[in-house]
Amino acid sequence: MSNDWTTVIPHQDYVTLQVVEDVVNITQEGYSEGDQTISIMGRANMDLFIAALQKAREEMA
């Protein structure tokens, strides 16, 4: 059984979150001239990415 899944988050431009095995793909559709995708491979990298986003949020507050 697979744990892969995809969801679309309504936004000004649609954001798609897709998980395939240990890879997370975050895609914003229609950004400028095309889609923009961030791919995060592995749980350790995802934890680092989340920590960086939390730090950025603190700095922006």
PDB file of C-alpha atoms in Angstrom:
ATOM      1  CA  MET A   1       0.000   0.000   0.000  1.00  0.00           C
ATOM      2  CA  SER A   2       1.298   3.439  -0.939  1.00  0.00           C
ATOM      3  CA  ASN A   3       1.253   6.569   1.218  1.00  0.00           C
ATOM      4  CA  ASP A   4       1.445   8.866  -1.828  1.00  0.00           C
ATOM      5  CA  TRP A   5      -1.074  11.703  -1.990  1.00  0.00           C
ATOM      6  CA  THR A   6      -1.811  15.028  -3.688  1.00  0.00           C
ATOM      7  CA  THR A   7      -3.916  17.991  -2.575  1.00  0.00           C
ATOM      8  CA  VAL A   8      -4.686  21.389  -4.096  1.00  0.00           C
ATOM      9  CA  ILE A   9      -4.759  24.442  -1.849  1.00  0.00           C
ATOM     10  CA  PRO A  10      -7.010  27.258  -3.149  1.00  0.00           C
ATOM     11  CA  HIS A  11      -5.018  30.478  -3.394  1.00  0.00           C
ATOM     12  CA  GLN A  12      -4.677  33.375  -5.820  1.00  0.00           C
ATOM     13  CA  ASP A  13      -2.764  30.865  -7.935  1.00  0.00           C
ATOM     14  CA  TYR A  14      -3.376  27.225  -7.095  1.00  0.00           C
ATOM     15  CA  VAL A  15      -0.762  25.553  -4.908  1.00  0.00           C
ATOM     16  CA  THR A  16      -0.432  21.782  -5.252  1.00  0.00           C
ATOM     17  CA  LEU A  17       1.183  19.704  -2.525  1.00  0.00           C
ATOM     18  CA  GLN A  18       2.216  16.229  -3.672  1.00  0.00           C
ATOM     19  CA  VAL A  19       3.910  13.541  -1.587  1.00  0.00           C
ATOM     20  CA  VAL A  20       5.497  10.578  -3.366  1.00  0.00           C
ATOM     21  CA  GLU A  21       7.400   8.182  -1.116  1.00  0.00           C
ATOM     22  CA  ASP A  22       9.901  10.484   0.662  1.00  0.00           C
ATOM     23  CA  VAL A  23       9.665  13.439  -1.742  1.00  0.00           C
ATOM     24  CA  VAL A  24       7.420  16.476  -1.192  1.00  0.00           C
ATOM     25  CA  ASN A  25       6.665  18.664  -4.223  1.00  0.00           C
ATOM     26  CA  ILE A  26       5.049  22.081  -3.700  1.00  0.00           C
ATOM     27  CA  THR A  27       3.955  23.711  -6.968  1.00  0.00           C
ATOM     28  CA  GLN A  28       2.427  27.150  -7.479  1.00  0.00           C
ATOM     29  CA  GLU A  29       0.632  27.143 -10.798  1.00  0.00           C
ATOM     30  CA  GLY A  30       0.611  30.115 -13.131  1.00  0.00           C
ATOM     31  CA  TYR A  31       3.453  31.959 -11.396  1.00  0.00           C
ATOM     32  CA  SER A  32       4.829  34.564 -13.825  1.00  0.00           C
ATOM     33  CA  GLU A  33       5.504  32.672 -17.039  1.00  0.00           C
ATOM     34  CA  GLY A  34       5.025  29.149 -15.700  1.00  0.00           C
ATOM     35  CA  ASP A  35       4.724  26.910 -12.689  1.00  0.00           C
ATOM     36  CA  GLN A  36       7.222  27.098  -9.828  1.00  0.00           C
ATOM     37  CA  THR A  37       8.056  23.922  -7.904  1.00  0.00           C
ATOM     38  CA  ILE A  38       9.974  23.281  -4.705  1.00  0.00           C
ATOM     39  CA  SER A  39      10.998  19.654  -4.158  1.00  0.00           C
ATOM     40  CA  ILE A  40      12.122  18.438  -0.744  1.00  0.00           C
ATOM     41  CA  MET A  41      13.712  14.997  -0.597  1.00  0.00           C
ATOM     42  CA  GLY A  42      13.727  13.101   2.703  1.00  0.00           C
ATOM     43  CA  ARG A  43      12.431  13.783   6.188  1.00  0.00           C
ATOM     44  CA  ALA A  44      15.666  15.435   7.399  1.00  0.00           C
ATOM     45  CA  ASN A  45      15.549  17.976   4.562  1.00  0.00           C
ATOM     46  CA  MET A  46      11.854  18.595   5.216  1.00  0.00           C
ATOM     47  CA  ASP A  47      12.628  19.289   8.894  1.00  0.00           C
ATOM     48  CA  LEU A  48      15.343  21.779   7.857  1.00  0.00           C
ATOM     49  CA  PHE A  49      12.970  23.475   5.407  1.00  0.00           C
ATOM     50  CA  ILE A  50      10.244  23.796   8.055  1.00  0.00           C
ATOM     51  CA  ALA A  51      12.756  25.229  10.563  1.00  0.00           C
ATOM     52  CA  ALA A  52      13.914  27.772   7.976  1.00  0.00           C
ATOM     53  CA  LEU A  53      10.320  28.822   7.240  1.00  0.00           C
ATOM     54  CA  GLN A  54       9.604  29.203  10.965  1.00  0.00           C
ATOM     55  CA  LYS A  55      12.696  31.397  11.346  1.00  0.00           C
ATOM     56  CA  ALA A  56      11.621  33.507   8.360  1.00  0.00           C
ATOM     57  CA  ARG A  57       8.149  33.922   9.878  1.00  0.00           C
ATOM     58  CA  GLU A  58       9.693  35.115  13.172  1.00  0.00           C
ATOM     59  CA  GLU A  59      11.867  37.628  11.311  1.00  0.00           C
ATOM     60  CA  MET A  60       8.854  38.973   9.395  1.00  0.00           C
ATOM     61  CA  ALA A  61       6.743  39.516  12.557  1.00  0.00           C
TER      62      ALA A  61
END
